[in-house]
């Protein structure tokens, strides 16, 4: 192949590449149709794995972008978005998306209706229309969740006979069988049929759990059975039921606390004390700790009285080294330690009630939101704040405040992102906004450099074919000078990329220095208090 043919081939290749670079340029707000189905699958996998934040972010994008996925996929994405928000505890937002799904009359309509009924139970809203819509669904399409949710709604509204009927309709062997049985036991307790409740809970604790929900039901049944036996003065069976709760369960502290009261009622004070000591070790941060400590002190007083009576009557065991005075001293020490630990909280609360301080600071502390102002001490003693968080009404308030805090955090992050985008757009460099354009611009620069070399080479060859004198010789010299100057400029695209990289590194160093200064300031403030 001659040199001219090689140049021609190269030019043809560059021409085709230039056309390709300009044919499929990215456009703003254009849905990524090719990758949307895969993104939906990834979001569902994240939901199944319990990564609700990642799932919600991807599903929000899919649901909010029209034309990205098909109608059936949109219904699926909307349902999973609603379910993700429901699992995150955002019932208000999830209700909106569940309602959107019910309009489609598709595959996810019935599950969405059932979730809406569950939300209405918690929020104590009227669910008449939702229940009517469920009744209109085809009987062949109904799942075990239908009688289960209907039963929960009837139970929440005090319709115990109706609830019992629905719970008994849950199919045996379904994933909701054990949960429905537990509600049958709870409904029996509400109807004062303790024997039937006893039989149901006894059956449940003998079942082998097949899932985490089943395991939870079994543990709750163990607690319920212990309470039933306690109410019926069957103390030994009550104790056995409580001690069935696994030590690794979060219900184990509750079991210890309640079994201690069983021992107290049965006048087994030593065993009650051991249960309380084990409770203090297993859950030292429990809100029951003050009550447990007071109970321990009272138990030691009772034990001292029993020892005193045994000494007087002469029935005390000679090998028993315990004395009434020792138990009284221990009781006194327990009361003194409890008073010392919680009296400052009481005094602070009394001062708080008498003062007319801004309640905002109390709200932020109870809700766990951080104040922007440095505080040496908390407005409310943490022990009191922890007690308040255990109250059902306060828990709802804390949940709302936590949601507001998350909203504020998201707004702050959005404002920061908008500021960064405005700064990028303000540079008038569109390649910084669209990375795909940056790579194409770099390639165009490489082609341009090569074309200049080709033109220079062709001009030199043409010059050798004619006389190099007169005006042509001067123009040729000027051209060579310009080519040399252009070559000395180097690769402009590479220089630009290097400049951007250096600037980024400088900003990272500055950000690191600012973070170190912030840490030093916080440490100085803490020491200065």
Short mmCIF file of C-alpha atoms in Angstrom, two decimals:
data_model
loop_
_atom_site.label_atom_id
_atom_site.label_comp_id
_atom_site.label_asym_id
_atom_site.label_seq_id
_atom_site.Cartn_x
_atom_site.Cartn_y
_atom_site.Cartn_z
CA UNK A 1 0.00 0.00 0.00
CA UNK A 2 1.38 3.43 -1.02
CA UNK A 3 1.71 6.30 1.40
CA UNK A 4 -1.19 8.15 -0.25
CA UNK A 5 -3.43 5.10 0.07
CA UNK A 6 -2.54 4.82 3.77
CA UNK A 7 -3.50 8.46 4.32
CA UNK A 8 -6.77 7.95 2.43
CA UNK A 9 -7.63 4.90 4.55
CA UNK A 10 -6.90 6.82 7.74
CA UNK A 11 -9.07 9.75 6.64
CA UNK A 12 -11.97 7.42 5.77
CA UNK A 13 -11.67 5.82 9.22
CA UNK A 14 -11.61 9.21 10.94
CA UNK A 15 -14.65 10.33 8.95
CA UNK A 16 -16.65 7.26 10.02
CA UNK A 17 -15.56 7.68 13.64
CA UNK A 18 -16.52 11.37 13.60
CA UNK A 19 -20.01 10.47 12.38
CA UNK A 20 -20.32 7.87 15.13
CA UNK A 21 -19.23 10.36 17.79
CA UNK A 22 -21.98 12.72 16.73
CA UNK A 23 -24.86 10.30 16.19
CA UNK A 24 -25.77 9.10 19.72
CA UNK A 25 -25.07 12.11 21.88
CA UNK A 26 -26.71 11.91 25.36
CA UNK A 27 -29.71 14.15 25.99
CA UNK A 28 -30.86 15.56 29.36
CA UNK A 29 -33.80 13.82 31.11
CA UNK A 30 -33.70 10.94 28.66
CA UNK A 31 -34.72 7.68 30.45
CA UNK A 32 -32.17 4.90 30.46
CA UNK A 33 -34.49 2.37 28.87
CA UNK A 34 -31.79 -0.22 28.25
CA UNK A 35 -30.69 -0.52 31.89
CA UNK A 36 -34.04 0.17 33.61
CA UNK A 37 -35.21 -3.49 33.86
CA UNK A 38 -31.89 -4.52 35.39
CA UNK A 39 -32.11 -1.59 37.80
CA UNK A 40 -35.57 -2.83 38.87
CA UNK A 41 -34.20 -6.32 39.53
CA UNK A 42 -31.31 -4.88 41.57
CA UNK A 43 -33.77 -2.81 43.62
CA UNK A 44 -35.92 -5.86 44.38
CA UNK A 45 -32.82 -7.82 45.41
CA UNK A 46 -31.81 -4.97 47.74
CA UNK A 47 -35.32 -5.04 49.23
CA UNK A 48 -35.13 -8.80 49.81
CA UNK A 49 -31.78 -8.35 51.56
CA UNK A 50 -33.21 -5.67 53.85
CA UNK A 51 -31.25 -2.80 52.29
CA UNK A 52 -34.30 -0.54 52.19
CA UNK A 53 -32.41 2.72 51.62
CA UNK A 54 -30.75 1.46 48.44
CA UNK A 55 -33.99 -0.11 47.23
CA UNK A 56 -36.03 3.04 47.88
CA UNK A 57 -33.52 5.26 46.04
CA UNK A 58 -33.54 3.08 42.92
CA UNK A 59 -37.32 2.59 42.97
CA UNK A 60 -37.97 6.33 43.39
CA UNK A 61 -35.93 6.91 40.23
CA UNK A 62 -37.78 4.24 38.26
CA UNK A 63 -41.26 5.29 39.38
CA UNK A 64 -40.55 8.98 38.83
CA UNK A 65 -39.12 8.58 35.30
CA UNK A 66 -41.89 8.16 32.75
CA UNK A 67 -41.21 5.75 29.92
CA UNK A 68 -38.26 4.05 31.58
CA UNK A 69 -40.11 0.76 32.15
CA UNK A 70 -43.31 -0.89 30.95
CA UNK A 71 -46.71 -0.49 32.62
CA UNK A 72 -46.50 -3.86 34.40
CA UNK A 73 -42.98 -3.08 35.59
CA UNK A 74 -44.16 0.34 36.79
CA UNK A 75 -46.86 -1.34 38.89
CA UNK A 76 -44.27 -3.71 40.33
CA UNK A 77 -41.81 -0.90 41.06
CA UNK A 78 -44.53 1.22 42.70
CA UNK A 79 -45.61 -1.68 44.92
CA UNK A 80 -42.07 -2.45 46.04
CA UNK A 81 -41.44 1.24 46.67
CA UNK A 82 -44.54 1.35 48.89
CA UNK A 83 -43.48 -1.85 50.67
CA UNK A 84 -39.96 -0.50 51.17
CA UNK A 85 -41.29 2.68 52.76
CA UNK A 86 -43.66 0.60 54.91
CA UNK A 87 -40.76 -1.50 56.20
CA UNK A 88 -38.84 1.71 56.94
CA UNK A 89 -41.77 2.89 59.07
CA UNK A 90 -42.88 5.69 56.72
CA UNK A 91 -46.55 4.73 56.64
CA UNK A 92 -47.72 8.08 55.29
CA UNK A 93 -45.62 7.91 52.12
CA UNK A 94 -46.22 4.19 51.68
CA UNK A 95 -49.98 4.74 51.84
CA UNK A 96 -49.72 7.12 48.85
CA UNK A 97 -47.95 4.55 46.67
CA UNK A 98 -50.11 1.63 47.82
CA UNK A 99 -53.15 3.68 46.81
CA UNK A 100 -51.63 4.25 43.36
CA UNK A 101 -51.20 0.49 42.93
CA UNK A 102 -54.83 -0.25 43.84
CA UNK A 103 -55.99 1.83 40.86
CA UNK A 104 -54.22 -0.47 38.38
CA UNK A 105 -56.31 -3.56 39.27
CA UNK A 106 -53.27 -5.68 38.59
CA UNK A 107 -51.21 -8.35 40.29
CA UNK A 108 -50.29 -6.20 43.28
CA UNK A 109 -53.71 -4.69 43.96
CA UNK A 110 -54.74 -7.18 46.67
CA UNK A 111 -51.43 -7.02 48.62
CA UNK A 112 -51.65 -3.22 48.48
CA UNK A 113 -55.22 -3.24 49.83
CA UNK A 114 -54.13 -5.48 52.71
CA UNK A 115 -51.25 -3.16 53.57
CA UNK A 116 -53.61 -0.18 53.52
CA UNK A 117 -55.86 -2.00 56.02
CA UNK A 118 -52.86 -2.62 58.29
CA UNK A 119 -51.93 1.06 58.10
CA UNK A 120 -55.51 2.02 58.97
CA UNK A 121 -55.34 -0.26 62.02
CA UNK A 122 -52.26 1.54 63.34
CA UNK A 123 -53.55 5.01 62.52
CA UNK A 124 -57.10 4.14 63.67
CA UNK A 125 -58.66 5.19 60.37
CA UNK A 126 -61.86 3.92 58.79
CA UNK A 127 -61.20 0.95 56.51
CA UNK A 128 -64.74 0.20 55.34
CA UNK A 129 -64.04 0.95 51.67
CA UNK A 130 -60.79 -1.01 51.75
CA UNK A 131 -62.50 -4.07 53.22
CA UNK A 132 -65.25 -3.79 50.61
CA UNK A 133 -62.62 -3.68 47.85
CA UNK A 134 -60.99 -6.81 49.29
CA UNK A 135 -64.35 -8.59 49.33
CA UNK A 136 -64.80 -7.74 45.63
CA UNK A 137 -61.62 -9.57 44.65
CA UNK A 138 -61.88 -13.01 43.12
CA UNK A 139 -61.93 -15.80 45.76
CA UNK A 140 -59.36 -17.73 43.73
CA UNK A 141 -56.93 -14.80 43.98
CA UNK A 142 -57.15 -14.46 47.76
CA UNK A 143 -54.12 -15.44 49.80
CA UNK A 144 -53.82 -16.50 53.47
CA UNK A 145 -53.10 -12.85 54.23
CA UNK A 146 -56.75 -11.93 53.56
CA UNK A 147 -58.36 -13.66 56.58
CA UNK A 148 -55.32 -12.82 58.69
CA UNK A 149 -55.53 -9.07 58.03
CA UNK A 150 -59.33 -9.12 58.33
CA UNK A 151 -58.89 -10.81 61.70
CA UNK A 152 -56.37 -8.20 62.87
CA UNK A 153 -58.79 -5.44 61.90
CA UNK A 154 -61.67 -7.09 63.77
CA UNK A 155 -59.44 -7.68 66.82
CA UNK A 156 -58.30 -4.03 66.85
CA UNK A 157 -61.95 -2.93 66.83
CA UNK A 158 -62.97 -5.25 69.68
CA UNK A 159 -64.96 -7.66 67.48
CA UNK A 160 -63.47 -10.77 69.06
CA UNK A 161 -65.93 -13.37 67.74
CA UNK A 162 -65.49 -12.10 64.19
CA UNK A 163 -61.72 -11.99 64.67
CA UNK A 164 -61.69 -15.59 65.92
CA UNK A 165 -63.56 -16.72 62.80
CA UNK A 166 -61.10 -15.01 60.47
CA UNK A 167 -58.01 -16.31 62.28
CA UNK A 168 -59.35 -19.86 62.17
CA UNK A 169 -59.78 -19.45 58.40
CA UNK A 170 -56.03 -18.98 57.88
CA UNK A 171 -54.90 -22.19 56.10
CA UNK A 172 -52.85 -24.70 58.04
CA UNK A 173 -49.28 -24.91 56.82
CA UNK A 174 -49.21 -21.34 55.48
CA UNK A 175 -46.52 -18.90 56.54
CA UNK A 176 -49.09 -17.05 58.65
CA UNK A 177 -50.39 -20.11 60.52
CA UNK A 178 -48.43 -19.51 63.74
CA UNK A 179 -49.16 -15.78 63.76
CA UNK A 180 -52.87 -16.47 63.34
CA UNK A 181 -52.74 -19.03 66.17
CA UNK A 182 -51.10 -16.47 68.45
CA UNK A 183 -53.94 -14.06 67.73
CA UNK A 184 -56.41 -16.86 68.52
CA UNK A 185 -54.76 -17.15 71.92
CA UNK A 186 -54.80 -13.38 72.44
CA UNK A 187 -58.45 -13.24 71.39
CA UNK A 188 -59.27 -16.01 73.86
CA UNK A 189 -57.63 -13.99 76.63
CA UNK A 190 -59.70 -10.96 75.62
CA UNK A 191 -62.83 -13.15 75.83
CA UNK A 192 -61.73 -14.40 79.31
CA UNK A 193 -61.41 -17.96 77.99
CA UNK A 194 -58.07 -18.60 79.71
CA UNK A 195 -58.16 -22.37 79.30
CA UNK A 196 -58.44 -22.15 75.52
CA UNK A 197 -55.70 -19.50 75.46
CA UNK A 198 -53.55 -21.82 77.58
CA UNK A 199 -54.08 -24.68 75.11
CA UNK A 200 -53.25 -22.49 72.10
CA UNK A 201 -50.03 -21.09 73.58
CA UNK A 202 -48.99 -24.56 74.78
CA UNK A 203 -49.43 -25.81 71.22
CA UNK A 204 -47.39 -22.90 69.85
CA UNK A 205 -44.35 -23.36 72.10
CA UNK A 206 -44.11 -26.95 70.88
CA UNK A 207 -44.02 -25.93 67.21
CA UNK A 208 -40.79 -25.87 65.23
CA UNK A 209 -40.31 -22.39 63.76
CA UNK A 210 -39.72 -22.20 60.01
CA UNK A 211 -38.87 -18.50 59.82
CA UNK A 212 -37.79 -15.55 61.95
CA UNK A 213 -41.43 -14.52 62.34
CA UNK A 214 -42.34 -18.00 63.58
CA UNK A 215 -39.48 -17.89 66.08
CA UNK A 216 -40.75 -14.57 67.37
CA UNK A 217 -44.26 -15.98 67.76
CA UNK A 218 -42.93 -18.94 69.76
CA UNK A 219 -41.02 -16.62 72.13
CA UNK A 220 -44.06 -14.39 72.60
CA UNK A 221 -46.13 -17.50 73.32
CA UNK A 222 -43.65 -18.53 76.02
CA UNK A 223 -44.10 -15.15 77.70
CA UNK A 224 -47.88 -15.30 77.30
CA UNK A 225 -48.03 -18.77 78.81
CA UNK A 226 -45.94 -17.63 81.78
CA UNK A 227 -48.36 -14.76 82.39
CA UNK A 228 -51.39 -17.05 82.18
CA UNK A 229 -49.94 -19.46 84.72
CA UNK A 230 -49.04 -16.52 86.97
CA UNK A 231 -52.61 -15.22 86.91
CA UNK A 232 -53.86 -18.71 87.75
CA UNK A 233 -51.36 -19.07 90.66
CA UNK A 234 -49.54 -21.95 88.96
CA UNK A 235 -46.11 -20.58 89.84
CA UNK A 236 -43.88 -23.52 88.95
CA UNK A 237 -45.40 -23.80 85.45
CA UNK A 238 -45.15 -20.02 85.06
CA UNK A 239 -41.45 -20.11 85.94
CA UNK A 240 -40.81 -22.99 83.53
CA UNK A 241 -42.52 -21.08 80.71
CA UNK A 242 -40.53 -17.89 81.30
CA UNK A 243 -37.24 -19.78 81.41
CA UNK A 244 -37.94 -21.25 77.96
CA UNK A 245 -37.14 -17.86 76.38
CA UNK A 246 -33.74 -17.98 74.67
CA UNK A 247 -31.01 -16.02 76.44
CA UNK A 248 -30.02 -14.41 73.13
CA UNK A 249 -33.53 -13.08 72.53
CA UNK A 250 -34.35 -9.42 73.14
CA UNK A 251 -37.34 -10.71 75.14
CA UNK A 252 -35.08 -12.42 77.68
CA UNK A 253 -34.82 -9.33 79.96
CA UNK A 254 -38.63 -9.13 80.02
CA UNK A 255 -38.79 -12.80 80.94
CA UNK A 256 -36.30 -12.30 83.79
CA UNK A 257 -38.19 -9.29 85.12
CA UNK A 258 -41.52 -11.09 85.11
CA UNK A 259 -40.14 -14.34 86.53
CA UNK A 260 -38.68 -12.33 89.42
CA UNK A 261 -42.22 -11.22 90.32
CA UNK A 262 -43.36 -14.84 90.14
CA UNK A 263 -40.66 -15.73 92.68
CA UNK A 264 -41.77 -12.81 94.86
CA UNK A 265 -45.39 -13.89 94.80
CA UNK A 266 -44.25 -17.43 95.66
CA UNK A 267 -42.06 -16.04 98.51
CA UNK A 268 -38.86 -17.38 96.91
CA UNK A 269 -36.86 -14.25 97.63
CA UNK A 270 -33.39 -15.71 97.02
CA UNK A 271 -34.36 -16.86 93.51
CA UNK A 272 -36.03 -13.51 92.85
CA UNK A 273 -32.80 -11.74 93.81
CA UNK A 274 -30.76 -13.98 91.50
CA UNK A 275 -33.15 -13.25 88.63
CA UNK A 276 -32.81 -9.51 89.24
CA UNK A 277 -29.02 -9.74 89.39
CA UNK A 278 -29.00 -11.62 86.09
CA UNK A 279 -31.34 -9.00 84.61
CA UNK A 280 -28.97 -6.20 85.64
CA UNK A 281 -26.12 -8.01 83.89
CA UNK A 282 -28.05 -8.87 80.72
CA UNK A 283 -29.58 -5.41 80.19
CA UNK A 284 -27.74 -2.74 82.22
CA UNK A 285 -29.30 0.13 80.22
CA UNK A 286 -32.89 -1.02 80.73
CA UNK A 287 -35.49 1.55 81.75
CA UNK A 288 -36.61 -1.01 84.34
CA UNK A 289 -33.31 -0.64 86.23
CA UNK A 290 -34.63 1.81 88.89
CA UNK A 291 -37.66 -0.39 89.56
CA UNK A 292 -35.43 -3.46 89.66
CA UNK A 293 -33.10 -1.82 92.18
CA UNK A 294 -35.99 -0.79 94.43
CA UNK A 295 -37.44 -4.29 94.20
CA UNK A 296 -34.06 -5.73 95.13
CA UNK A 297 -33.87 -3.51 98.21
CA UNK A 298 -37.38 -4.48 99.32
CA UNK A 299 -36.62 -8.16 98.76
CA UNK A 300 -33.57 -7.93 100.97
CA UNK A 301 -35.69 -6.34 103.71
CA UNK A 302 -38.20 -9.18 103.42
CA UNK A 303 -35.40 -11.71 103.48
CA UNK A 304 -33.97 -10.08 106.62
CA UNK A 305 -37.39 -10.26 108.27
CA UNK A 306 -37.71 -13.95 107.40
CA UNK A 307 -34.26 -14.62 108.83
CA UNK A 308 -35.19 -12.73 112.00
CA UNK A 309 -38.41 -14.74 112.38
CA UNK A 310 -36.51 -17.99 111.83
CA UNK A 311 -34.00 -17.02 114.53
CA UNK A 312 -36.79 -16.26 116.99
CA UNK A 313 -38.69 -19.46 116.25
CA UNK A 314 -35.50 -21.51 116.10
CA UNK A 315 -36.03 -22.95 112.64
CA UNK A 316 -33.03 -21.33 110.98
CA UNK A 317 -30.55 -23.60 109.23
CA UNK A 318 -27.31 -23.75 111.28
CA UNK A 319 -25.24 -23.86 108.06
CA UNK A 320 -26.80 -20.62 106.84
CA UNK A 321 -24.25 -17.84 107.32
CA UNK A 322 -26.63 -15.06 106.29
CA UNK A 323 -27.84 -12.70 109.01
CA UNK A 324 -30.63 -10.11 109.13
CA UNK A 325 -28.14 -7.31 109.71
CA UNK A 326 -26.23 -8.26 106.54
CA UNK A 327 -29.39 -8.15 104.45
CA UNK A 328 -30.45 -4.83 106.00
CA UNK A 329 -27.02 -3.38 105.17
CA UNK A 330 -27.31 -4.62 101.57
CA UNK A 331 -30.80 -3.12 101.28
CA UNK A 332 -29.55 0.18 102.65
CA UNK A 333 -26.68 0.19 100.16
CA UNK A 334 -29.04 -0.52 97.25
CA UNK A 335 -31.38 2.31 98.24
CA UNK A 336 -28.45 4.71 98.73
CA UNK A 337 -26.95 3.86 95.33
CA UNK A 338 -30.32 4.22 93.60
CA UNK A 339 -30.94 7.56 95.29
CA UNK A 340 -27.50 8.82 94.34
CA UNK A 341 -27.96 7.70 90.73
CA UNK A 342 -31.42 9.15 90.13
CA UNK A 343 -31.84 12.06 92.53
CA UNK A 344 -29.92 14.44 90.22
CA UNK A 345 -32.36 13.52 87.44
CA UNK A 346 -35.31 14.20 89.73
CA UNK A 347 -33.87 17.56 90.76
CA UNK A 348 -33.19 18.54 87.15
CA UNK A 349 -36.71 17.57 86.14
CA UNK A 350 -38.17 19.62 88.99
CA UNK A 351 -36.15 22.65 87.87
CA UNK A 352 -37.21 22.06 84.27
CA UNK A 353 -40.89 22.01 85.25
CA UNK A 354 -40.56 25.21 87.27
CA UNK A 355 -38.65 27.03 84.54
CA UNK A 356 -40.08 28.51 81.35
CA UNK A 357 -37.42 27.26 78.97
CA UNK A 358 -37.86 26.82 75.24
CA UNK A 359 -39.42 23.35 74.77
CA UNK A 360 -37.62 22.93 71.45
CA UNK A 361 -34.46 21.74 73.17
CA UNK A 362 -36.43 19.06 75.03
CA UNK A 363 -38.08 17.88 71.83
CA UNK A 364 -34.76 17.59 70.02
CA UNK A 365 -33.21 15.56 72.83
CA UNK A 366 -36.14 13.16 73.20
CA UNK A 367 -36.28 12.66 69.44
CA UNK A 368 -32.52 12.15 69.28
CA UNK A 369 -31.91 15.10 66.98
CA UNK A 370 -28.65 17.00 67.31
CA UNK A 371 -28.66 20.66 68.23
CA UNK A 372 -26.51 23.02 66.18
CA UNK A 373 -25.46 24.78 69.38
CA UNK A 374 -22.80 23.19 71.55
CA UNK A 375 -24.24 22.12 74.92
CA UNK A 376 -22.23 21.08 77.95
CA UNK A 377 -25.21 19.25 79.51
CA UNK A 378 -28.43 17.83 78.16
CA UNK A 379 -31.66 19.81 78.86
CA UNK A 380 -33.34 16.65 80.21
CA UNK A 381 -31.44 14.03 82.24
CA UNK A 382 -30.83 11.12 79.91
CA UNK A 383 -32.41 8.66 82.34
CA UNK A 384 -35.66 10.65 82.24
CA UNK A 385 -35.48 11.03 78.45
CA UNK A 386 -35.06 7.28 78.11
CA UNK A 387 -38.16 6.68 80.24
CA UNK A 388 -40.14 9.13 78.13
CA UNK A 389 -39.16 7.32 74.93
CA UNK A 390 -40.76 4.15 76.30
CA UNK A 391 -44.21 5.78 76.50
CA UNK A 392 -46.44 4.76 73.53
CA UNK A 393 -47.61 8.32 72.77
CA UNK A 394 -44.07 9.64 73.05
CA UNK A 395 -42.84 6.88 70.75
CA UNK A 396 -45.22 8.08 68.04
CA UNK A 397 -44.01 11.64 68.58
CA UNK A 398 -40.37 10.50 68.43
CA UNK A 399 -41.09 8.67 65.17
CA UNK A 400 -42.59 11.82 63.64
CA UNK A 401 -39.66 13.93 64.82
CA UNK A 402 -37.22 11.37 63.48
CA UNK A 403 -38.96 11.56 60.10
CA UNK A 404 -38.76 15.36 60.18
CA UNK A 405 -35.09 15.11 61.05
CA UNK A 406 -34.51 12.79 58.10
CA UNK A 407 -36.42 15.17 55.83
CA UNK A 408 -34.27 18.08 57.01
CA UNK A 409 -31.12 16.04 56.42
CA UNK A 410 -32.28 15.16 52.91
CA UNK A 411 -33.11 18.81 52.18
CA UNK A 412 -29.66 19.91 53.36
CA UNK A 413 -28.04 17.27 51.18
CA UNK A 414 -30.18 18.34 48.21
CA UNK A 415 -29.23 22.00 48.69
CA UNK A 416 -25.56 21.05 48.79
CA UNK A 417 -25.96 18.97 45.63
CA UNK A 418 -27.78 21.82 43.85
CA UNK A 419 -24.98 24.21 44.82
CA UNK A 420 -22.39 21.84 43.39
CA UNK A 421 -24.39 21.45 40.18
CA UNK A 422 -24.74 25.22 39.83
CA UNK A 423 -20.99 25.60 40.25
CA UNK A 424 -20.36 22.98 37.57
CA UNK A 425 -22.84 24.57 35.16
CA UNK A 426 -21.35 28.00 35.87
CA UNK A 427 -17.99 26.93 34.44
CA UNK A 428 -19.59 26.79 30.94
CA UNK A 429 -17.78 23.50 30.41
CA UNK A 430 -20.50 21.05 29.38
CA UNK A 431 -18.04 18.16 29.44
CA UNK A 432 -17.92 18.51 33.23
CA UNK A 433 -21.70 18.01 33.35
CA UNK A 434 -21.73 15.10 30.89
CA UNK A 435 -18.76 12.72 31.34
CA UNK A 436 -19.59 10.98 28.04
CA UNK A 437 -18.92 14.26 26.23
CA UNK A 438 -15.54 14.57 27.95
CA UNK A 439 -14.31 11.27 26.51
CA UNK A 440 -15.58 12.20 23.04
CA UNK A 441 -13.97 15.62 23.24
CA UNK A 442 -10.67 13.98 24.16
CA UNK A 443 -10.92 11.64 21.17
CA UNK A 444 -11.76 14.53 18.83
CA UNK A 445 -8.66 16.35 20.08
CA UNK A 446 -6.52 13.31 19.30
CA UNK A 447 -7.98 13.07 15.78
CA UNK A 448 -7.39 16.80 15.26
CA UNK A 449 -3.73 16.49 16.25
CA UNK A 450 -3.24 13.57 13.88
CA UNK A 451 -4.98 15.43 11.02
CA UNK A 452 -2.63 18.40 11.46
CA UNK A 453 0.32 16.02 11.18
CA UNK A 454 -1.19 14.48 8.03
CA UNK A 455 -1.77 17.91 6.46
CA UNK A 456 1.79 18.95 7.30
CA UNK A 457 3.20 15.78 5.78
CA UNK A 458 1.09 16.20 2.62
CA UNK A 459 2.15 19.83 2.28
CA UNK A 460 5.82 18.86 2.57
CA UNK A 461 5.38 16.20 -0.11
CA UNK A 462 3.61 18.65 -2.43
CA UNK A 463 6.34 21.23 -1.89
CA UNK A 464 8.98 18.80 -3.00
CA UNK A 465 7.16 18.36 -6.32
CA UNK A 466 7.49 22.05 -7.28
CA UNK A 467 10.17 24.72 -7.15
CA UNK A 468 10.58 26.06 -3.62
CA UNK A 469 11.37 29.66 -4.42
CA UNK A 470 9.68 33.01 -4.34
CA UNK A 471 6.40 33.55 -2.50
CA UNK A 472 5.72 29.82 -2.14
CA UNK A 473 8.95 29.36 -0.24
CA UNK A 474 7.99 32.12 2.21
CA UNK A 475 4.54 30.72 2.81
CA UNK A 476 6.03 27.28 3.37
CA UNK A 477 8.39 28.66 5.97
CA UNK A 478 5.49 30.40 7.76
CA UNK A 479 3.51 27.17 7.75
CA UNK A 480 6.39 25.21 9.26
CA UNK A 481 6.81 27.85 11.94
CA UNK A 482 3.12 27.63 12.87
CA UNK A 483 3.30 23.83 12.93
CA UNK A 484 6.28 23.97 15.26
CA UNK A 485 4.47 26.42 17.55
CA UNK A 486 1.41 24.14 17.64
CA UNK A 487 3.59 21.14 18.46
CA UNK A 488 5.22 23.06 21.31
CA UNK A 489 1.79 23.68 22.83
CA UNK A 490 1.56 19.98 23.70
CA UNK A 491 -1.64 17.99 24.24
CA UNK A 492 -4.27 20.56 25.27
CA UNK A 493 -6.75 17.92 26.45
CA UNK A 494 -4.13 16.21 28.61
CA UNK A 495 -3.05 19.53 30.05
CA UNK A 496 -6.68 20.34 30.89
CA UNK A 497 -7.19 16.95 32.56
CA UNK A 498 -3.97 17.37 34.56
CA UNK A 499 -5.07 20.83 35.70
CA UNK A 500 -8.46 19.48 36.84
CA UNK A 501 -6.78 16.61 38.70
CA UNK A 502 -4.39 18.98 40.47
CA UNK A 503 -7.27 21.25 41.48
CA UNK A 504 -9.22 18.29 42.89
CA UNK A 505 -6.20 17.21 44.93
CA UNK A 506 -5.81 20.73 46.32
CA UNK A 507 -9.49 20.79 47.33
CA UNK A 508 -9.16 17.40 49.04
CA UNK A 509 -6.18 18.63 51.03
CA UNK A 510 -8.11 21.75 52.00
CA UNK A 511 -11.13 19.66 53.05
CA UNK A 512 -8.93 17.39 55.16
CA UNK A 513 -7.33 20.39 56.85
CA UNK A 514 -10.77 21.88 57.57
CA UNK A 515 -11.91 18.59 59.13
CA UNK A 516 -8.83 18.51 61.36
CA UNK A 517 -9.47 22.10 62.45
CA UNK A 518 -13.11 21.23 63.22
CA UNK A 519 -12.01 18.33 65.42
CA UNK A 520 -9.60 20.58 67.29
CA UNK A 521 -12.33 23.20 67.82
CA UNK A 522 -14.74 20.58 69.21
CA UNK A 523 -12.05 19.24 71.53
CA UNK A 524 -11.23 22.75 72.73
CA UNK A 525 -14.90 23.49 73.42
CA UNK A 526 -15.28 20.27 75.39
CA UNK A 527 -12.22 21.02 77.51
CA UNK A 528 -13.22 24.66 78.04
CA UNK A 529 -16.61 23.76 79.56
#
